[in-house]
CSV table of C-alpha atoms and ligand atoms in Angstrom, one decimal:
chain,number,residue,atom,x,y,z
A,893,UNK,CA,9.7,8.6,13.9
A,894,UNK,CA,12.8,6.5,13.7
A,895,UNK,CA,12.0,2.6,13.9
A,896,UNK,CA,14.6,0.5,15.0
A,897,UNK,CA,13.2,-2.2,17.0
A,898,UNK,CA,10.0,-4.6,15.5
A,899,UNK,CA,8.2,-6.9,17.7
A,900,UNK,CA,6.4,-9.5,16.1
A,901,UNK,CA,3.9,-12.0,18.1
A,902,UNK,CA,3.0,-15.0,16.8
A,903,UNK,CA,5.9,-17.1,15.4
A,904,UNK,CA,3.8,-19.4,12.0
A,905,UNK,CA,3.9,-18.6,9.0
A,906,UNK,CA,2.9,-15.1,8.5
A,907,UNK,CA,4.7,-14.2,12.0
A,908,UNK,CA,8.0,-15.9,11.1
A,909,UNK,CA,7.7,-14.7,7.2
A,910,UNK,CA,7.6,-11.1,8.7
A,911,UNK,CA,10.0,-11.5,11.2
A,912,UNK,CA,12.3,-12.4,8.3
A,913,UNK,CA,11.8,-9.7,5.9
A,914,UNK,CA,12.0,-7.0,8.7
A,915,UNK,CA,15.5,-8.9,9.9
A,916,UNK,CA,16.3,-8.7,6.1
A,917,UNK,CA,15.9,-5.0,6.0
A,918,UNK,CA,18.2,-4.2,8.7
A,919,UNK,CA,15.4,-4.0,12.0
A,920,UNK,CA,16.2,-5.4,15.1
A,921,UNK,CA,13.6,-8.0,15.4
A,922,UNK,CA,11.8,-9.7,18.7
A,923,UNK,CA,10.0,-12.6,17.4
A,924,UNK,CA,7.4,-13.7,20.1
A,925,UNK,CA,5.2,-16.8,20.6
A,926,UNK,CA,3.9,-18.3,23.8
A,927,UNK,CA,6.1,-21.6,23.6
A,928,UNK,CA,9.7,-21.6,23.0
A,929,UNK,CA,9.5,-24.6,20.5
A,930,UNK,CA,7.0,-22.5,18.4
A,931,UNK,CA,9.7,-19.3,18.3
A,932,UNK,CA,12.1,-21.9,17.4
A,933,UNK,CA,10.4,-23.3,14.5
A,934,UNK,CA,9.5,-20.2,13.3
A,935,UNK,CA,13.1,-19.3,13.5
A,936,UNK,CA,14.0,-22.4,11.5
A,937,UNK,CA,11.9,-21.5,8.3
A,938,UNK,CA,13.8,-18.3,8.5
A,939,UNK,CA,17.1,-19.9,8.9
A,940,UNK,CA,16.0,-22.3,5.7
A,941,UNK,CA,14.9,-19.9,3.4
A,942,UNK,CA,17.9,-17.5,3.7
A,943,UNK,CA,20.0,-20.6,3.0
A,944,UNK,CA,18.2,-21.4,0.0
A,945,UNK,CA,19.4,-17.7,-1.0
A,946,UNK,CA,22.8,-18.4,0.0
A,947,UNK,CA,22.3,-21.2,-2.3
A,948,UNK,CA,21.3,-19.1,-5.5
A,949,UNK,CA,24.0,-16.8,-4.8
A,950,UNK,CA,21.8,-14.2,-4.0
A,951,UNK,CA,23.1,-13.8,-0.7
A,952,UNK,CA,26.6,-14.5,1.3
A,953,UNK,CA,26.9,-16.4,4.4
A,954,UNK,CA,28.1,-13.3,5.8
A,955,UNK,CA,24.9,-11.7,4.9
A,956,UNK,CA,22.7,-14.5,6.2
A,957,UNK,CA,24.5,-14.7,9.6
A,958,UNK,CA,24.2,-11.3,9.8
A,959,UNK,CA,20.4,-11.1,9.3
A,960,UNK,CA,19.9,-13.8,12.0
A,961,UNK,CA,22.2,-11.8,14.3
A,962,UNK,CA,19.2,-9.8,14.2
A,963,UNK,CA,16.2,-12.1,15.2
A,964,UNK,CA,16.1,-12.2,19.2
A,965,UNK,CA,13.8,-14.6,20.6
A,966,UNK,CA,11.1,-14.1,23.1
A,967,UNK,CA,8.3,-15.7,25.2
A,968,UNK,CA,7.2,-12.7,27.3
A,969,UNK,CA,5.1,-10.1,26.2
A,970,UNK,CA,7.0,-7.9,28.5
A,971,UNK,CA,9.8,-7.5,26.0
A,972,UNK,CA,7.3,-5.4,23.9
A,973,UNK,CA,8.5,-2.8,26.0
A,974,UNK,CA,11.8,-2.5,23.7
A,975,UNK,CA,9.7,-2.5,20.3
A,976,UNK,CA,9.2,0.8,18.3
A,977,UNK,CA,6.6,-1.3,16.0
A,978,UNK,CA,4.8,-4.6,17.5
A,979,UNK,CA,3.6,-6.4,14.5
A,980,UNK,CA,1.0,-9.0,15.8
A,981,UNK,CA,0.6,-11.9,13.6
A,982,UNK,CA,-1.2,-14.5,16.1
A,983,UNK,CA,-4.7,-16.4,15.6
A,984,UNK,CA,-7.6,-14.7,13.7
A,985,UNK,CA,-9.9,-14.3,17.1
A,986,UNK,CA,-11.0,-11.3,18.1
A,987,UNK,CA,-10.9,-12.2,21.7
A,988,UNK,CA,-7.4,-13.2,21.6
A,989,UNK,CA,-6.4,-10.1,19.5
A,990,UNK,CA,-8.2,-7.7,21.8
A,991,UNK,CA,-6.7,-8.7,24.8
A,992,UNK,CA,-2.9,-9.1,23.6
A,993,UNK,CA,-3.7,-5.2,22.3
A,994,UNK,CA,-5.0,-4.4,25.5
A,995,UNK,CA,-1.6,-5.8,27.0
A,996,UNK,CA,0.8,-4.4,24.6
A,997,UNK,CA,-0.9,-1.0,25.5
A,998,UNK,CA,0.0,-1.5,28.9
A,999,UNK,CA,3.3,-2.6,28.5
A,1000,UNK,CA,4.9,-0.8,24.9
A,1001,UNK,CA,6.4,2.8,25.2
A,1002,UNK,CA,3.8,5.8,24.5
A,1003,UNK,CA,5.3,6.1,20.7
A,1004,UNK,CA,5.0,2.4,19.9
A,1005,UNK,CA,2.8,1.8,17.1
A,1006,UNK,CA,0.5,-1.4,17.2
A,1007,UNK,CA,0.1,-3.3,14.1
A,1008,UNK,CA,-2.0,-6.1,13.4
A,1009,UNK,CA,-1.7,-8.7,10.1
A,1010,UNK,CA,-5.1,-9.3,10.8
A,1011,UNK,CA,-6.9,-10.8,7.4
A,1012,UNK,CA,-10.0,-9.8,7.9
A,1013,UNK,CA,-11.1,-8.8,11.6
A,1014,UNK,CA,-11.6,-4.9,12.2
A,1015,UNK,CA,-9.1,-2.7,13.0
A,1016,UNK,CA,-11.1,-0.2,14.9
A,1017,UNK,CA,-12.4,-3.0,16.9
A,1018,UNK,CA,-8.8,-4.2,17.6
A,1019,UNK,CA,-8.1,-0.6,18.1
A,1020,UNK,CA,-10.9,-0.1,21.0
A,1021,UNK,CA,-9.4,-2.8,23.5
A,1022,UNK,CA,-6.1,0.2,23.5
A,1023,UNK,CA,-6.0,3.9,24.7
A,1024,UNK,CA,-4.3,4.5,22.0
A,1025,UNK,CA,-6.3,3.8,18.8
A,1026,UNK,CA,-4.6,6.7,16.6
A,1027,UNK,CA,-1.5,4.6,16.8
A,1028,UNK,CA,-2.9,1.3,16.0
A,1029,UNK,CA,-3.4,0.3,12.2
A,1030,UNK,CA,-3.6,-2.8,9.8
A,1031,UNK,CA,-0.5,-4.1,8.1
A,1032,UNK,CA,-2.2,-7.2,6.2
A,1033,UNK,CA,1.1,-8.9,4.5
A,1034,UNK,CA,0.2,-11.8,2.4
A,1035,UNK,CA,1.6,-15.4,1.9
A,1036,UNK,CA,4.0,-15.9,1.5
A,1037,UNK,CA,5.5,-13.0,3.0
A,1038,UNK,CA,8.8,-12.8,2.0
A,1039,UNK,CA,7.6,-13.7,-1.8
A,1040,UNK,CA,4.7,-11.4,-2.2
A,1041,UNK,CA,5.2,-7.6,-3.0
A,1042,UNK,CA,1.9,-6.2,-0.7
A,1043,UNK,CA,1.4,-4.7,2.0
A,1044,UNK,CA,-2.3,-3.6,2.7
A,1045,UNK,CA,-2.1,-1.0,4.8
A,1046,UNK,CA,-5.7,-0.3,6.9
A,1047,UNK,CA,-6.5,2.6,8.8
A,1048,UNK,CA,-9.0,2.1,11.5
A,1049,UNK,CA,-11.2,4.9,11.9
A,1050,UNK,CA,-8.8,6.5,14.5
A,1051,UNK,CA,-5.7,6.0,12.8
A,1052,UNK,CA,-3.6,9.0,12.9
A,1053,UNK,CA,-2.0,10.2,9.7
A,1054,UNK,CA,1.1,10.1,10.4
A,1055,UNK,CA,1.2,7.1,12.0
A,1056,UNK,CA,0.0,6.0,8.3
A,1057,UNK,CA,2.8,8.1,7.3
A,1058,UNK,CA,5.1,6.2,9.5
A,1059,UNK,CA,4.1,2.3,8.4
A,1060,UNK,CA,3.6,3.2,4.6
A,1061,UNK,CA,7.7,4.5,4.5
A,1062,UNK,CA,8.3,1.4,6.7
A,1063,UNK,CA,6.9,-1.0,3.8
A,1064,UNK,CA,9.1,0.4,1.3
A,1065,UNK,CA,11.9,-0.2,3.3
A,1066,UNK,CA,11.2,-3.9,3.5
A,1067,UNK,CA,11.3,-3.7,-0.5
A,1068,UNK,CA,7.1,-3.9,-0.2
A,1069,UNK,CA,4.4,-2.1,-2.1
A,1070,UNK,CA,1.7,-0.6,0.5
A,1071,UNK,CA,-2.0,0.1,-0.7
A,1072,UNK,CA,-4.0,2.2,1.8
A,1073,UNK,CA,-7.4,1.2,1.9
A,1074,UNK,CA,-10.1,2.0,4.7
A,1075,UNK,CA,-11.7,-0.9,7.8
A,1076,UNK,CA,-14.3,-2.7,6.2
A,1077,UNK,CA,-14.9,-6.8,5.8
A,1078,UNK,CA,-12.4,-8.5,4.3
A,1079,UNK,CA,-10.5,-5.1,3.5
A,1080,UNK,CA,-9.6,-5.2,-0.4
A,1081,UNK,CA,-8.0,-8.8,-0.7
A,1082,UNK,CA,-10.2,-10.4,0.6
A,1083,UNK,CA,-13.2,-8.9,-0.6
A,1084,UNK,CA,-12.3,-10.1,-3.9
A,1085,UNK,CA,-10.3,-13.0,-3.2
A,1086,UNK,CA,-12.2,-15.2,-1.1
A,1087,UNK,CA,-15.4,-14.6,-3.4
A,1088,UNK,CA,-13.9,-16.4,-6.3
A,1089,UNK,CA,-12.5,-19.2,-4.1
A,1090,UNK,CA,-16.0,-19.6,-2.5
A,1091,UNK,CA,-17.3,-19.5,-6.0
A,1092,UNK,CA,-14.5,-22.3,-7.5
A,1093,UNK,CA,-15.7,-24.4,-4.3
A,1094,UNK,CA,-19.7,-23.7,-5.3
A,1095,UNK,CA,-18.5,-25.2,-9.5
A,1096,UNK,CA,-17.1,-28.0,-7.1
A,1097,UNK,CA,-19.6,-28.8,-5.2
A,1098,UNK,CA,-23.1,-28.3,-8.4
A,1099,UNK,CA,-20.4,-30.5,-10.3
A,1100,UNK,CA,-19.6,-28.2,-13.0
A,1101,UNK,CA,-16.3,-29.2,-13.4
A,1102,UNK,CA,-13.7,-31.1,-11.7
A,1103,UNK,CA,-11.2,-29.5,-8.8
A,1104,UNK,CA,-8.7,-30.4,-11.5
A,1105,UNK,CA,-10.4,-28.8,-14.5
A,1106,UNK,CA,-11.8,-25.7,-12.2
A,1107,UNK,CA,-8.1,-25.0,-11.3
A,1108,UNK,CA,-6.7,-25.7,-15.2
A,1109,UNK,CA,-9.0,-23.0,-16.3
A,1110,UNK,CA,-8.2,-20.1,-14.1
A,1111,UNK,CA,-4.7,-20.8,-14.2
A,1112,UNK,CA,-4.1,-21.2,-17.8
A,1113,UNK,CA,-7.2,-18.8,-18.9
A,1114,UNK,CA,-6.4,-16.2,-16.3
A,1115,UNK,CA,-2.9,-16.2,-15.4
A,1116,UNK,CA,-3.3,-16.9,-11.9
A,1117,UNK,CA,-0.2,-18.7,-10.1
A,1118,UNK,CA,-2.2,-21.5,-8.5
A,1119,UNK,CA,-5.6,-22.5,-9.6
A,1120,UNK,CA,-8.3,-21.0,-6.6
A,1121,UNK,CA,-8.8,-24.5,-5.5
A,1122,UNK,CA,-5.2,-25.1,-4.6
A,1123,UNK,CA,-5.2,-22.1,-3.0
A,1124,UNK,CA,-7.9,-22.6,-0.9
A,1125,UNK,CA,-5.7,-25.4,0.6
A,1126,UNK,CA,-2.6,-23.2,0.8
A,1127,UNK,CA,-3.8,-20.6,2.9
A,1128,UNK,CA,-5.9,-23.0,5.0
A,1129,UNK,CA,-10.0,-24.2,4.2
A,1130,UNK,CA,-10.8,-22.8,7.9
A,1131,UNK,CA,-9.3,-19.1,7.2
A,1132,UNK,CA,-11.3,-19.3,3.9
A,1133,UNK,CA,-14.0,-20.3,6.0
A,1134,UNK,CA,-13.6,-17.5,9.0
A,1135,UNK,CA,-13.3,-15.1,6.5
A,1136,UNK,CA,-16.3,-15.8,4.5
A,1137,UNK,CA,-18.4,-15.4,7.4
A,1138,UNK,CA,-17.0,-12.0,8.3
A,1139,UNK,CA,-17.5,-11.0,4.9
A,1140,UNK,CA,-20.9,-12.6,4.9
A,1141,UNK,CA,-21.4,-11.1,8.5
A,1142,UNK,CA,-20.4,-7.9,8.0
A,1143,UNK,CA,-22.2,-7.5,4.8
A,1144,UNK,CA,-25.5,-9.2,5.5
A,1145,UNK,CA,-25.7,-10.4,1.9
A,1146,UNK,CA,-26.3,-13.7,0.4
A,1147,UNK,CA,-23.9,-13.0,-2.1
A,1148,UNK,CA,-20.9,-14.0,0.3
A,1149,UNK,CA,-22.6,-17.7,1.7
A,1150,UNK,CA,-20.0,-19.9,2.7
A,1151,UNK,CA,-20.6,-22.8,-0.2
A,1152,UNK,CA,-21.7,-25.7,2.6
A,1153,UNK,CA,-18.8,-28.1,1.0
A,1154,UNK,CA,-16.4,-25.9,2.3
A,1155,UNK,CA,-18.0,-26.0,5.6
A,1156,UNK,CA,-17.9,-29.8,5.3
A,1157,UNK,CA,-14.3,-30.2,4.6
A,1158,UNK,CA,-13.3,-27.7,7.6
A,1159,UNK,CA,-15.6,-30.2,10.2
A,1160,UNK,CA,-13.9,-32.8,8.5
A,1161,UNK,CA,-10.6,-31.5,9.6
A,1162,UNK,CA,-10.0,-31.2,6.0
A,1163,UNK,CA,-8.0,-27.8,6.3
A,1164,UNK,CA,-5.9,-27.9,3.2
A,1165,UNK,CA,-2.1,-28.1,2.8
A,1166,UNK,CA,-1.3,-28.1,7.0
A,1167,UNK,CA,-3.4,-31.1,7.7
A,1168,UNK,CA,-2.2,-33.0,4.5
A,1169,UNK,CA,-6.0,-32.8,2.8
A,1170,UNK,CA,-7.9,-30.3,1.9
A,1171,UNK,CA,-9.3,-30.2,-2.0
A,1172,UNK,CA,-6.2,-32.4,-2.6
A,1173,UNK,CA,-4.1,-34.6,-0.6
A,1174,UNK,CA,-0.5,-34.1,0.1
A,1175,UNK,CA,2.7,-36.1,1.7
B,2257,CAA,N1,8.6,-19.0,1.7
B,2257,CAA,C1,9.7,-18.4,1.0
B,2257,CAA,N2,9.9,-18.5,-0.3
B,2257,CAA,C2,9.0,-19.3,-1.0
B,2257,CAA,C3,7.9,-19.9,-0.4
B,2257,CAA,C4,7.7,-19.7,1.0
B,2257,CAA,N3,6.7,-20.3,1.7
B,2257,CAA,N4,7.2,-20.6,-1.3
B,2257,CAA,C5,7.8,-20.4,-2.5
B,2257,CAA,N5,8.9,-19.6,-2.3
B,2257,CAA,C6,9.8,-19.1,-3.3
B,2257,CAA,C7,10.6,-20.3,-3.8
B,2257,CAA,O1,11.7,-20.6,-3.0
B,2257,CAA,C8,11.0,-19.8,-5.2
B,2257,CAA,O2,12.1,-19.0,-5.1
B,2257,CAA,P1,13.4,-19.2,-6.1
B,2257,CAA,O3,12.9,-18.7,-7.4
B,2257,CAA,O4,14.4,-18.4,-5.4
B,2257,CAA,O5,13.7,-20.7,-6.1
B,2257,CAA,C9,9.8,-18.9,-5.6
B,2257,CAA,O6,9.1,-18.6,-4.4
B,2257,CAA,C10,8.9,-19.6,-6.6
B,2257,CAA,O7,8.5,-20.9,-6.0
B,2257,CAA,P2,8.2,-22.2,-6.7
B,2257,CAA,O8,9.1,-22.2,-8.0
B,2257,CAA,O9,8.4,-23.3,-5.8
B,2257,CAA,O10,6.7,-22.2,-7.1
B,2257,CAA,P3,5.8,-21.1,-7.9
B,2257,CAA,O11,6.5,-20.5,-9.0
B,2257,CAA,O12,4.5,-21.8,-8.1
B,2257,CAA,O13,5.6,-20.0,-6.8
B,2257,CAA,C11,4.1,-19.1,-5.2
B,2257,CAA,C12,5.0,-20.3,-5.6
B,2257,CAA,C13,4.9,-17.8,-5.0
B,2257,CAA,C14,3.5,-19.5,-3.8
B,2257,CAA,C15,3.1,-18.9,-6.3
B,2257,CAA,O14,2.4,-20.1,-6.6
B,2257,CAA,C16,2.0,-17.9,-6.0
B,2257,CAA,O15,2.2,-16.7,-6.1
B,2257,CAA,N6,0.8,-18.4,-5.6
B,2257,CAA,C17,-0.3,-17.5,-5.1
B,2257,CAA,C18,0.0,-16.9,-3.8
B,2257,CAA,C19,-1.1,-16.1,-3.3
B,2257,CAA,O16,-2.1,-15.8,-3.9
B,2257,CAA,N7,-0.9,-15.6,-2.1
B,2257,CAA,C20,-1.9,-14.8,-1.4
B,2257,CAA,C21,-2.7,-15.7,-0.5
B,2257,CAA,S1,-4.0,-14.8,0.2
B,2257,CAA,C22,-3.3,-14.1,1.6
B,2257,CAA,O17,-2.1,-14.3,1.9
B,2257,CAA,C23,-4.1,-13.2,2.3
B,2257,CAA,C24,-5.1,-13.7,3.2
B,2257,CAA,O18,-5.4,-13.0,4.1
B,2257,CAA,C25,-5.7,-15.1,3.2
């Protein structure tokens, strides 16, 4: 199958992010939210960080024109009816999710695939609201997306092969590594990942250490980027929070208990980095 046109819903960060790397890699790209101002800002972090490229040389303002040429706004749903791929990168609710599936089935051409950049919800659940669950599949990109190298690629229990076929040679083409892995909680990344940030949050909370001294010593003893703490607030404490209770949900073990100071940050409206406090506070 040929893809030519990408739809993306949901215009924030992850929407805009892939928006921009599939504009980058030559797609036609319909980037969708439900207000025009939201389309437009996503369109502006694109339009920012392909300047900051321009700026390093690494691209021409040729180049970056070019790849904008190739963004085309929308607010209708209705356009999905142009899109080989929809990418949906909207909020992590279930509801919400199964009923844009349920219109995109109704709308989309019979070949267009249905992806979601779901973090943690079920595919095969996400699937169920369609008539067409062997062409709908997860495409989990992660933040942010035109930085990171993954792709986890999920196949919900009806995914067809070569629909998986199809989205793992489209990843490489957006200069992406995909990883197949199968529908459970959290998928792979988040199996692992948001353990250990529950887990920095618990040596927070039983005052082990400092947030400070928790982050130093995963950084500097094991390599990681950003200290777990930090990165809690970068992706957002109420994802960390949704997650953990799918995980913790879908698991029915103790093991994956959202720590309760975690819970009391997110009531506090202490969500991290977007709300300018989370386990740090920021301008
Ligand atoms: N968009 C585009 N580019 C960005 C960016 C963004 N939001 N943030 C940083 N960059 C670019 C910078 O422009 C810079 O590029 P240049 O070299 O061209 O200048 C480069 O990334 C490095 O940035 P910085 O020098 O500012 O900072 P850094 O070296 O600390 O890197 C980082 C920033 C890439 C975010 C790095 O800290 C990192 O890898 N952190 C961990 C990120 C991570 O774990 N992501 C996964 C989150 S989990 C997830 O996404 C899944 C989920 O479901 C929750």
């Amino acid at each position: 199958m040929n893809i030519k046109t990408v739809m993306v819903i949901g215009a924030g960060q992850m929407g805009s992010g892939i928006a921009q790397v599939c504009a980058q890699a030559g797609y036609k790209v319909i980037l969708n939210d439900l207000k025009d101002e939201f389309v437009e800002k996503g369109l502006g972090v694109i339009s920012k960080n392909l300047s900051h490229q321009v700026q390093k040389e690494r691209m021409t303002e040729d180049e970056k024109n070019n790849i904008l040429s190739n963004l085309v706004k929308s607010t209708n749903l209705g356009d999905a009816k142009e899109a080989d791929i929809v990418i949906e990168a909207a909020v992590e609710n279930m509801n919400i999710k199964a009923k844009i599936f349920a219109d995109l089935d109704q709308i989309a051409p019979e070949h267009t695939i249905l992806a979601s950049n779901t973090s943690s919800l079920p595919i095969t659940e996400i699937a169920a609201a369609t008539k067409r669950p062997e062409k709908v599949i997860g495409m989990h990109f992660m933040n942010p997306v035109p930085v990171m190298k993954l792709v986890e690629i999920i196949r919900g229990l009806a995914t067809a092969d070569e629909v998986y076929q199809v989205i793992e040679d489209m990843t490489k083409t957006l200069n992406k590594v995909p990883v197949e892995v199968n529908d459970f909680p959290g998928f792979v990344s988040n199996r692992v990942l948001m353990p250990m940030i529950n887990e920095a949050i618990y040596t927070l909370y039983e005052g082990v250490a400092t947030k400070e001294a928790i982050d130093e010593v995963m950084k500097l003893g094991m390599n990681h980027p950003m200290g777990p703490l930090t990165l809690a607030d970068f992706i957002g404490l109420d994802t960390c929070l949704y997650i953990m209770e799918t995980l913790h949900e879908g698991f029915g073990d103790d093991k994956y208990r959202p720590c309760p100071l975690l819970r009391k940050y997110v009531k506090a409206g202490w969500l991290g980095k977007k709300t300018g406090r989370g386990f740090y506070i920021y301008d």
